[in-house]
Coordinates of C-alpha atoms in Angstrom, one line a residue:
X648 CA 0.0 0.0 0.0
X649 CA 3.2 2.4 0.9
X650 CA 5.5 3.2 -1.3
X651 CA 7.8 5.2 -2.9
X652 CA 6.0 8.1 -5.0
X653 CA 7.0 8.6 -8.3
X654 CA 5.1 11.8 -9.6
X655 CA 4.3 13.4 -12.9
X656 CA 4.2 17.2 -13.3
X657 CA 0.7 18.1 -14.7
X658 CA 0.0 21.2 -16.3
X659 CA -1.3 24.4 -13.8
X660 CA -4.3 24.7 -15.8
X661 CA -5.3 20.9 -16.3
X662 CA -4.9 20.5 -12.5
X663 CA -6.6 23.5 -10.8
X664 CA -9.7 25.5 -11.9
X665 CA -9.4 29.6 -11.2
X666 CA -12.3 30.8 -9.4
X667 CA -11.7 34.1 -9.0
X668 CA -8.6 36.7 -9.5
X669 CA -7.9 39.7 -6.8
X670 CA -6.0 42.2 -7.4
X671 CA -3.9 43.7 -4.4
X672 CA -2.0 46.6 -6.0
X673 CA -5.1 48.4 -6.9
X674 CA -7.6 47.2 -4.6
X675 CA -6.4 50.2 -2.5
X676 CA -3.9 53.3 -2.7
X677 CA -1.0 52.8 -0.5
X678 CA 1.5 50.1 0.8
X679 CA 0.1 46.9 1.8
X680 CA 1.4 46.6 5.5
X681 CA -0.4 43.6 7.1
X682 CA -2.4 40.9 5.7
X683 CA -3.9 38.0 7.5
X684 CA -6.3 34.9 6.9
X685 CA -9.4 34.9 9.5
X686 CA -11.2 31.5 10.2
X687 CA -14.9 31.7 12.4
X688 CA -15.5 29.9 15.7
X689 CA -15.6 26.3 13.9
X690 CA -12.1 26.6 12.7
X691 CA -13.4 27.2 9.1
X692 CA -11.5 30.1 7.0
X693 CA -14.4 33.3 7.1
X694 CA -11.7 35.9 5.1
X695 CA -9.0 37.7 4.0
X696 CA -7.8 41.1 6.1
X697 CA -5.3 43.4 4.3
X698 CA -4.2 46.8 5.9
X699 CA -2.6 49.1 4.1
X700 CA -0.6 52.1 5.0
X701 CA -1.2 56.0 3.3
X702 CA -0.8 59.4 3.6
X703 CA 1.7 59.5 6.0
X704 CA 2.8 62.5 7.6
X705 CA 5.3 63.5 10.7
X706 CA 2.0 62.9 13.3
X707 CA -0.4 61.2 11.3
X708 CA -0.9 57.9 9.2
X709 CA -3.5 57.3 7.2
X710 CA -4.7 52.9 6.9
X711 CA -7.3 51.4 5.0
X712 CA -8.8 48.2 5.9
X713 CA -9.7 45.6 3.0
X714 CA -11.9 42.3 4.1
X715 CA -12.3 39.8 1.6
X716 CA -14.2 36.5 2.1
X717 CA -13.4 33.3 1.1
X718 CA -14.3 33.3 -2.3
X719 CA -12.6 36.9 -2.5
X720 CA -15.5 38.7 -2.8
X721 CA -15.2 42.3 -1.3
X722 CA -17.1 42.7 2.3
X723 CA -16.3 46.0 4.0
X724 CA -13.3 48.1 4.0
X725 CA -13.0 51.6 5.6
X726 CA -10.2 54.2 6.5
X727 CA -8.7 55.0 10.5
X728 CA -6.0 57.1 11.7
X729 CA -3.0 56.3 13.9
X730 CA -0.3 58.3 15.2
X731 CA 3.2 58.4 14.1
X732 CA 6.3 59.0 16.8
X733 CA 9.7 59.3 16.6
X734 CA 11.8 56.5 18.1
X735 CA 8.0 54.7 19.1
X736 CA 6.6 52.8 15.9
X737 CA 4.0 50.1 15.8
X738 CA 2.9 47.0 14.6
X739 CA -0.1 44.8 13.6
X740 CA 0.7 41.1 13.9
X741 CA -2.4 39.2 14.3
X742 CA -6.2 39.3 14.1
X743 CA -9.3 37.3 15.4
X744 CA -13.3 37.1 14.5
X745 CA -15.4 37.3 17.3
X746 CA -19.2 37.3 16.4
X747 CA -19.4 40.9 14.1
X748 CA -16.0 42.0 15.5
X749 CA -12.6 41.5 14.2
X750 CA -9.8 42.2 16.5
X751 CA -6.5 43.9 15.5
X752 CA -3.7 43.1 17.4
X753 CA -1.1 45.5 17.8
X754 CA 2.4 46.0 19.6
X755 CA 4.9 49.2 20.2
X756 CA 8.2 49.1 20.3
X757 CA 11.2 51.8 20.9
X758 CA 14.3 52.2 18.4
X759 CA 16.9 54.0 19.7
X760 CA 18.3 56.4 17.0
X761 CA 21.7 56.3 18.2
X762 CA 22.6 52.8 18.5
X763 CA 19.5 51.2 16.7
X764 CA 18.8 49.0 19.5
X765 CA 14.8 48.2 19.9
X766 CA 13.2 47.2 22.7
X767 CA 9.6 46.4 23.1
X768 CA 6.7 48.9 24.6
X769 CA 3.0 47.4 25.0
X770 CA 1.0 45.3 23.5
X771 CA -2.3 46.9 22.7
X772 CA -5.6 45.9 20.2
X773 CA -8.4 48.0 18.0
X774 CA -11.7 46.2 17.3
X775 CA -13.5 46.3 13.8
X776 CA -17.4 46.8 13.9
X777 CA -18.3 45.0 11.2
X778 CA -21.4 46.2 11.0
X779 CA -21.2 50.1 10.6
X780 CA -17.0 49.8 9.7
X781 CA -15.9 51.6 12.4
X782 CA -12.3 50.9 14.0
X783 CA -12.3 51.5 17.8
X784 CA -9.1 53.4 19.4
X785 CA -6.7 50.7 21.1
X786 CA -7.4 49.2 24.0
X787 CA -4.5 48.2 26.7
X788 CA -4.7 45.9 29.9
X789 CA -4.0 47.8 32.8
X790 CA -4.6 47.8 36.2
X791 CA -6.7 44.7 35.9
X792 CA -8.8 46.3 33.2
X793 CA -8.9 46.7 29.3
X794 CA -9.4 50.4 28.9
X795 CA -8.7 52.7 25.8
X796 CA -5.5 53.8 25.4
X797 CA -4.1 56.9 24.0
X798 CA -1.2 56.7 22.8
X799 CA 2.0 59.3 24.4
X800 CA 5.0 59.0 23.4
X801 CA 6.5 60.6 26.5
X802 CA 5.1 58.4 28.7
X803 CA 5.4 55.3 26.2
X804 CA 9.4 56.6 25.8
X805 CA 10.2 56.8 29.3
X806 CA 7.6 54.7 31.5
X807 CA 7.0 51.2 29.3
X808 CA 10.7 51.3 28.0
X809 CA 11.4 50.9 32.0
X810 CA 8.9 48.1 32.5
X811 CA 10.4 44.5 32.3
X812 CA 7.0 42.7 32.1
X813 CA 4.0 43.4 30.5
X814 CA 0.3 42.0 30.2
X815 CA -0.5 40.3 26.8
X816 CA -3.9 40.3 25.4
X817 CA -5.1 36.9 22.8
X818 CA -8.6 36.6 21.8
X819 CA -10.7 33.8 21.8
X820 CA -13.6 33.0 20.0
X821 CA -15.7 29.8 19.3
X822 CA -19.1 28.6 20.2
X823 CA -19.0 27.9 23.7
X824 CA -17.6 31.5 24.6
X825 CA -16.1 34.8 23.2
X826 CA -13.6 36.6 24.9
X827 CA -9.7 37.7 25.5
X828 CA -7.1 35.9 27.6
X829 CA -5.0 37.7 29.5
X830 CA -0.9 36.7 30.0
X831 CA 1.7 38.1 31.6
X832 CA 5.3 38.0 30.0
X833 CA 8.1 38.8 32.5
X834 CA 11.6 39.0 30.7
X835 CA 14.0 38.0 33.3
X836 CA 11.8 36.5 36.0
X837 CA 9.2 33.9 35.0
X838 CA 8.6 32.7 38.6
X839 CA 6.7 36.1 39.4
X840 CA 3.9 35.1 36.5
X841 CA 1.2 33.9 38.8
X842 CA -2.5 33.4 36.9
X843 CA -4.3 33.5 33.3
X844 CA -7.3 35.7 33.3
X845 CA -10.4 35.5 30.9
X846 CA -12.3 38.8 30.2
X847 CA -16.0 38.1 28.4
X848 CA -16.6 40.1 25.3
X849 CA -17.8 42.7 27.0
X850 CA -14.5 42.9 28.3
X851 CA -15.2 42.6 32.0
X852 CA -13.1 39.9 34.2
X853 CA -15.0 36.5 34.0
X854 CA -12.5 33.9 35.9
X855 CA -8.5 33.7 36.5
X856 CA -6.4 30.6 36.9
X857 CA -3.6 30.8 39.3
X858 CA -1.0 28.9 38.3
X859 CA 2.1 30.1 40.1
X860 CA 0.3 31.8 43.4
X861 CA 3.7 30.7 45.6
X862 CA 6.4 30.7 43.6
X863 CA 9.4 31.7 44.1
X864 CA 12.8 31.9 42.5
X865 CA 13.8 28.2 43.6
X866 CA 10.4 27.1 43.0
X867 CA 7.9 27.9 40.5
X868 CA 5.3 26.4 37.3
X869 CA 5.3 27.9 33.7
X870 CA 2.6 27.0 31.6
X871 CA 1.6 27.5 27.6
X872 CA -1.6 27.2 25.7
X873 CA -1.9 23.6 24.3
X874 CA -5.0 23.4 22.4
X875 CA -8.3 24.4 23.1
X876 CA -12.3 23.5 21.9
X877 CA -15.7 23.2 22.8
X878 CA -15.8 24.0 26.6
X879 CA -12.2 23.2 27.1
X880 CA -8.9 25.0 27.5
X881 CA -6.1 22.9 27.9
X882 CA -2.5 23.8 29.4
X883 CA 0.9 22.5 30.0
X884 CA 2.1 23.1 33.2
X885 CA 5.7 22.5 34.0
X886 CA 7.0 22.6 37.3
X887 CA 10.7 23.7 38.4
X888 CA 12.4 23.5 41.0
X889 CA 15.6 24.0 43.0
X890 CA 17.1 21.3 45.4
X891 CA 20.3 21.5 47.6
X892 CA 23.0 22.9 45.6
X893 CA 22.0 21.2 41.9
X894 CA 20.9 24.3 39.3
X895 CA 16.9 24.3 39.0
X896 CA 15.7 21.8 37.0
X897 CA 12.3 21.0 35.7
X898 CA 10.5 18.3 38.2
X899 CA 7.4 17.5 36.5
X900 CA 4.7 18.1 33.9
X901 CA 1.5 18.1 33.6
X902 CA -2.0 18.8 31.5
X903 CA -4.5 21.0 32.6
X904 CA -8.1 21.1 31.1
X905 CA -10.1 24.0 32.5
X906 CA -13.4 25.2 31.8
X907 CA -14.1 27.5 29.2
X908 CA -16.5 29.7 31.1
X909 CA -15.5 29.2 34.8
X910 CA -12.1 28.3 34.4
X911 CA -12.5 25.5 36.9
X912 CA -9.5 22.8 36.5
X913 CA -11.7 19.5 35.1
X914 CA -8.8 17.6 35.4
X915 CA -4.8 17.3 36.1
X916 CA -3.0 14.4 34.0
X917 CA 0.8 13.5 34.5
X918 CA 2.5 13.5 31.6
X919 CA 6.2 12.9 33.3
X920 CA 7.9 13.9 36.4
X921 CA 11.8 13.6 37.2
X922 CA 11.6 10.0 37.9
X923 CA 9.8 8.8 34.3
X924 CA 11.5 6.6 31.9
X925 CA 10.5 9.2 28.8
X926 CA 10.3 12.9 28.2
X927 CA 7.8 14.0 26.0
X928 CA 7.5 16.8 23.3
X929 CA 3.4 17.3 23.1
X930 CA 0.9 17.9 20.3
X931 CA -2.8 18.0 21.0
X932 CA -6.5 17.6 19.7
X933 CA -9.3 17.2 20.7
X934 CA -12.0 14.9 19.2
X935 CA -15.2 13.3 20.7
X936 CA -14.5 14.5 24.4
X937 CA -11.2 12.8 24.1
X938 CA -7.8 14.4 24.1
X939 CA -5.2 13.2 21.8
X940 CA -1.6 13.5 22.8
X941 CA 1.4 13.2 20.2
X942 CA 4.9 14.0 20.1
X943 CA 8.3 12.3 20.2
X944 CA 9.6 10.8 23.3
X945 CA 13.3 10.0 24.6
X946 CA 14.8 9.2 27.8
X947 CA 14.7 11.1 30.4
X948 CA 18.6 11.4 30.8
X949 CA 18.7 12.7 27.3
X950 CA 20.3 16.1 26.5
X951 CA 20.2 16.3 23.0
X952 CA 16.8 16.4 20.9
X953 CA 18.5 14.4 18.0
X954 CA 18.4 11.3 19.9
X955 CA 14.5 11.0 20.1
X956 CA 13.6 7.3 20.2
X957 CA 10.5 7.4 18.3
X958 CA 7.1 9.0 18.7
X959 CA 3.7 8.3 21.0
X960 CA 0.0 9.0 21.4
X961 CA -2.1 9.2 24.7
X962 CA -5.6 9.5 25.2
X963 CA -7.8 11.0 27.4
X964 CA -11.0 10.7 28.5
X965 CA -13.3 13.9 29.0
X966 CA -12.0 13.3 33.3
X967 CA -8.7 12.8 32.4
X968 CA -8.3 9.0 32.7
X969 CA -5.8 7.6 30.7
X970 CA -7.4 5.5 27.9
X971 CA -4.5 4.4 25.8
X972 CA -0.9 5.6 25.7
X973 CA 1.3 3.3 23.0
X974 CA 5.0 4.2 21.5
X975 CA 6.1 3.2 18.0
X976 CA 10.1 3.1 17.9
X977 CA 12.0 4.4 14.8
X978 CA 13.2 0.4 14.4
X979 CA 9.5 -0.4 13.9
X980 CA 10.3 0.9 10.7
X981 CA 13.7 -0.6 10.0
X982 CA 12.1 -3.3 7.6
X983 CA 11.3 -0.6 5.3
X984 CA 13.6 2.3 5.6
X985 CA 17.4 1.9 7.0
X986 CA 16.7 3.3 10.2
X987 CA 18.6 3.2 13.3
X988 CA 17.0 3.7 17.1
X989 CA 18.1 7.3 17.1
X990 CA 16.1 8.2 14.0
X991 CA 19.3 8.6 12.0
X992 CA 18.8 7.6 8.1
X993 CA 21.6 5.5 5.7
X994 CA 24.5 7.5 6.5
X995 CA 24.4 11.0 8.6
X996 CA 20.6 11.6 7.7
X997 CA 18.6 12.8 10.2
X998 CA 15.0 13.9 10.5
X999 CA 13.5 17.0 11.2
X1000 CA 10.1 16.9 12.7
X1001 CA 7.8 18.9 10.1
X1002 CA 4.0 18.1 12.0
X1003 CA 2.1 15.6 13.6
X1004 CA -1.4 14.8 11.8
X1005 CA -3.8 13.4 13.8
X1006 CA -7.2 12.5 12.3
X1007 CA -10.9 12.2 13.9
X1008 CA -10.6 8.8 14.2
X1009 CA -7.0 8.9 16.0
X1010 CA -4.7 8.0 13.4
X1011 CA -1.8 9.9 13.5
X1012 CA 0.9 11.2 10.6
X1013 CA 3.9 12.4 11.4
X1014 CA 5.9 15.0 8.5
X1015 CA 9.5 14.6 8.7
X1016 CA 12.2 16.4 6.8
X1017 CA 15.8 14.7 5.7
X1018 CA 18.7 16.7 6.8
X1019 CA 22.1 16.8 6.7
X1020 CA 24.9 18.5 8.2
X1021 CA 27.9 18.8 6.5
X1022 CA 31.3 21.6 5.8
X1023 CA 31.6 24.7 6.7
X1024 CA 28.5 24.4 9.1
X1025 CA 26.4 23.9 5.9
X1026 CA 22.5 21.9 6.4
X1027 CA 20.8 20.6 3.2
X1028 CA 17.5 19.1 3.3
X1029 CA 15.9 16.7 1.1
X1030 CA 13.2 14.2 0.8
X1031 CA 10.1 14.6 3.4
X1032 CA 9.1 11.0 5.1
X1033 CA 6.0 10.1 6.8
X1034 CA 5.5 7.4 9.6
X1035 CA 1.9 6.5 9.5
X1036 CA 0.1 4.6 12.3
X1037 CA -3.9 3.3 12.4
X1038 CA -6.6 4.5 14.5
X1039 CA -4.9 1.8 17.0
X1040 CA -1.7 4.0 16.7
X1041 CA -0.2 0.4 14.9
X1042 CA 2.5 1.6 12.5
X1043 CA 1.2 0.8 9.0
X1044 CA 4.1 1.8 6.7
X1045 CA 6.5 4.4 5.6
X1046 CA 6.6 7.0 2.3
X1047 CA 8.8 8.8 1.1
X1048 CA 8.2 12.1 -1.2
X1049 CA 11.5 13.0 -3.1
X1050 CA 12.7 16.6 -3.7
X1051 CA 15.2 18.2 -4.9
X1052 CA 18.0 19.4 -2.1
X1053 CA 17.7 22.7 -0.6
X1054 CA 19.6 24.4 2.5
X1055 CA 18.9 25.7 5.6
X1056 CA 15.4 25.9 5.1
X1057 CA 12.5 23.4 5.2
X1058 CA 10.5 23.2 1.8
X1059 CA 6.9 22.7 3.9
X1060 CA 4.7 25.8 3.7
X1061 CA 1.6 24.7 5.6
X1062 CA -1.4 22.3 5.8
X1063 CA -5.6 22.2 5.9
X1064 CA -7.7 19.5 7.8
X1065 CA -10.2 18.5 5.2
X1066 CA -13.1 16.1 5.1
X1067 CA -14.9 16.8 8.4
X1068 CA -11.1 16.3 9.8
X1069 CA -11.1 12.3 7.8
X1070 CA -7.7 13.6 6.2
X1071 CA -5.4 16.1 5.4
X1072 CA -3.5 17.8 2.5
X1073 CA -0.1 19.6 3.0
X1074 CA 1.3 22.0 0.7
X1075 CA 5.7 22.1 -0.3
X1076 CA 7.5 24.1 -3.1
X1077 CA 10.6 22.9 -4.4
X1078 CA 13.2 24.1 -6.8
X1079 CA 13.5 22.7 -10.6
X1080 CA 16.9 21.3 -11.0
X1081 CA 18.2 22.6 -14.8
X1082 CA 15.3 24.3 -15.5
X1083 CA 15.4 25.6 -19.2
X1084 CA 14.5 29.4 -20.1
X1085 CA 10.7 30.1 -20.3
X1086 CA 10.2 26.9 -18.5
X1087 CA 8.9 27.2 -14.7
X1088 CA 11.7 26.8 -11.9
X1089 CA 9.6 25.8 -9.2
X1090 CA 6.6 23.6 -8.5
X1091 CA 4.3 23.3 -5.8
X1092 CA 3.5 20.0 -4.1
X1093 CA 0.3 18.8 -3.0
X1094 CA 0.2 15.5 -0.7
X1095 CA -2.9 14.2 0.4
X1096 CA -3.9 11.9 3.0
X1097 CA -7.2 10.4 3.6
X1098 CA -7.8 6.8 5.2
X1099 CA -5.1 4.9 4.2
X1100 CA -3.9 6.4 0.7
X1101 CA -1.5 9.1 0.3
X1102 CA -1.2 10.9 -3.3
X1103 CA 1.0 13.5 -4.5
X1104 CA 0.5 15.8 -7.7
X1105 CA 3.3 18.4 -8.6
X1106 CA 2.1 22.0 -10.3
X1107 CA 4.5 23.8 -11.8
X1108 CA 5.1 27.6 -10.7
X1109 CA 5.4 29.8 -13.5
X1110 CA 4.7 32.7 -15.2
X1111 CA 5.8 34.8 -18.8
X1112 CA 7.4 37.6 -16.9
X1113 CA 9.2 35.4 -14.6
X1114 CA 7.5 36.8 -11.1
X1115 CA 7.4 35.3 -8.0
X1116 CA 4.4 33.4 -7.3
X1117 CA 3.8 32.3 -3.7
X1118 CA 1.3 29.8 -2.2
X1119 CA -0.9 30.7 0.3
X1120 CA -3.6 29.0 2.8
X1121 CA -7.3 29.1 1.3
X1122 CA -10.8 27.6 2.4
X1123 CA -10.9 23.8 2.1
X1124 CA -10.1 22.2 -1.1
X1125 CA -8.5 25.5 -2.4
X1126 CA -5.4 27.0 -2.5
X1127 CA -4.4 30.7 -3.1
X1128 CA -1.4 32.1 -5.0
X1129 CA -0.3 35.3 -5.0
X1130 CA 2.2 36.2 -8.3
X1131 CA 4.0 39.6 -7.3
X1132 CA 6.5 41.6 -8.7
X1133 CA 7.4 45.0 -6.5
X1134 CA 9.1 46.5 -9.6
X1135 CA 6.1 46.6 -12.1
X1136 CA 3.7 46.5 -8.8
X1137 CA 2.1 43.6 -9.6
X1138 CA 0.2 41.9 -6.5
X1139 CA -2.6 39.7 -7.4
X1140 CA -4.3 36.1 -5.7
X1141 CA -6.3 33.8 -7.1
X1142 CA -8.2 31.7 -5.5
X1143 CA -7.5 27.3 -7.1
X1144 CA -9.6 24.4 -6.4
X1145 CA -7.7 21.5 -5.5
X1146 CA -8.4 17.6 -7.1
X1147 CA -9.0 15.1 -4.4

């Protein structure tokens, strides 16, 4: 059933069918600053933000908002004004849909002049009304509050430049609750973090989590976001801690699932503590009130992450009960790639973990990359491997997808769950060895995986005038690509339906 995949380029046309062309250059006057892909509460793609930046004077700047949806139709767009500083510029860098609101994430940041050192300011957000187009003023977390915040660049310049920590502000929207959750991000000293807090949409305090009430320097928990959906919020705690002379170390780890609206802990799993055989890199969904753990696992006296032993899944019930927790070792594979315990491939090939894929009905792909290290600190990577497993997490076989070597960087772009999350198709470019004038230099590669059968088509990139065209996430069972050229400003998408 697995096998090597020997692939034939088809033609662009024969393969996808355009649905609709956008053009960015001239869908608005000015530079396009920000873009970003929105998806609604069920994880579905709702749109397409672009900002862009105009009439910009010594106080003033002038943006324009753009909101596409998914067939890149034209919604809403509408002008706002910010202010310009010297030495204190600003950012956009992410967005969220929440009901008729989309929220713009923003951060400041300082630039000294003289030396061109930055450091960053505050962390601060605007919210779209999508149903009159208005843009609100930013709103900062202070004082246990979101309030509107004017920006001053005295006190910007010479109060948050001194500040070591400050409060971070991610929204959260699906159908069980609406809302933002509240982080704070010391610089030097973790151990003073003490709680998450979750403000309702109407931006009023609705629960906090402490995490860290008593820590201390010699003992203290960290957590990050693992995964979140329906009712649940889950978190990785680790815990560290300090004994007799040894440095601190980290003593054990644990899930947390808390409640959505209350954030009451549902339940506390173990992953490891300083005793286990394994330590654990973690990946998580959720399906059917069960939570699907996957990640690699080596042993606990391990230093190095190139000597991972394999990879694992646990499940969870909706109480935390363990209901199955299985590891596959690389040697599993041995009878059909030369493979050694350490993950190490034929001769000084190693693997680079690309993504875990875990289905609805538990089966689990893991994306790995070929690399190499070699003179001159060089690092080429080649062919992409996937270890698939059944919904029993029994390995099932091993394929290999070859490309053409590359350096440094890994040839993946990114990935949509399709099919009511049945299967999943992942999206690569890679470089056309000896490519011949007015021929394309690059193609883009499309692997799908649905059940049991993996399939691979290759499109070539490629256009008269030789400009760059880039892939780019769509709705499921599209992709977009953008073909650009800054010179002749050219900028346009179009939206592909893919064959599967």
């Amino acid at each position: 059933m697995y096998r090597k995949l020997f692939t034939i380029c088809f033609v662009l046309m024969s393969m996808l069918a355009i649905s609709q062309t956008r053009d960015l250059a001239n869908m608005a006057n000015g530079k396009l600053v920000f873009s970003s892909i929105i998806y609604d509460s069920n994880d579905n793609l709702f749109g397409y933000l672009y900002l862009y930046e105009k009439n910009v004077t010594e106080r003033k700047k002038t943006m324009e908002y753009i909101l596409l949806d998914k067939n890149l139709n034209e919604v809403s767009n509408a002008d706002f004004e910010i202010d310009v500083y010297r030495e204190v510029f600003s950012k956009y860098y992410d967005c969220t849909l929440m009901n008729d609101y989309i929220i713009l994430n923003k951060y400041y940041y300082y630039i000294n002049g003289f030396t061109g050192n930055s450091k960053p300011l505050l962390t601060t957000f605007q919210i779209i009304n999508l149903k009159n187009n208005a843009i609100s003023n930013d709103y900062i977390y202070e004082d246990g509050e979101l309030n509107t915040f004017t920006a001053d660049f005295d006190k910007m310049k010479k109060e948050f430049k001194k500040r070591e920590s400050k409060f971070v502000v991610s929204c959260f929207s699906n159908n069980e609750n609406n809302g933002f959750i509240i982080t704070e991000d010391q610089k030097k000293d973790s151990y003073l973090e003490k709680d998450i807090r979750f403000l309702g949409e109407d931006k009023k305090l609705q629960w906090s989590y402490a995490y860290n009430k008593d820590g201390s320097e010699d003992d203290y928990h960290t957590f990050r976001f693992l995964t979140a959906k329906n009712n649940n919020v889950y978190i990785v705690l680790r815990h560290w801690k300090k004994e007799g002379l040894n440095p601190i170390k980290m003593r054990d780890v644990h899930i947390v699932a808390l409640d959505l609206k209350t954030g009451v802990e549902k339940y506390r799993y173990e992953v490891e503590n300083k005793d286990s055989e394994f330590t654990h890199t973690m990946q998580a969904r959720e399906f059917d009130n069960k939570l699907y753990l996957v990640g690699h696992y080596m042993e606990n006296k391990t230093v190095f992450t190139t000597t991972y032993k394999g990879f694992y899944r646990t499940v969870l019930s909706a109480t935390g009960e363990e209901i199955d927790k299985k590891y596959i070792q690389w040697t599993d594979y041995s009878g059909q790639l030369e493979i050694d315990k350490y993950g190490k491939i034929g001769f000084n090939n190693l693997l680079s973990t690309v993504r875990f894929f875990i289905l609805k009905d538990g089966s689990v792909t893991l994306l790995t990359e070929k690399y190499k290290t070699g003179g001159y600190n060089s690092v080429t990577v080649t062919d992409f491997i996937l270890f698939k497993t059944d919904a029993s997490f029994q390995q099932t076989g091993v394929t290999v997808i070859p490309k053409n070597r590359s350096y440094w960087s890994s040839d993946f772009e990114f990935y949509q769950y399709i099919k009511d999350d049945a299967g999943v198709v992942f999206f690569y470019t890679d470089d056309i060895k000896k490519a011949k004038a007015n021929e394309a230099k690059r193609i883009l590669g499309i692997v799908t995986i649905i059940g049991d059968e993996i399939s691979e088509e290759k499109v070539p990139l490629f256009t008269k005038k030789q400009y760059y065209i880039v892939p780019m996430p769509a709705k499921e069972g599209y992709v977009i690509l953008r073909e650009y050229n800054e010179i002749d400003k050219y900028n346009k998408i179009r939206l592909e339906k893919l064959n599967y």
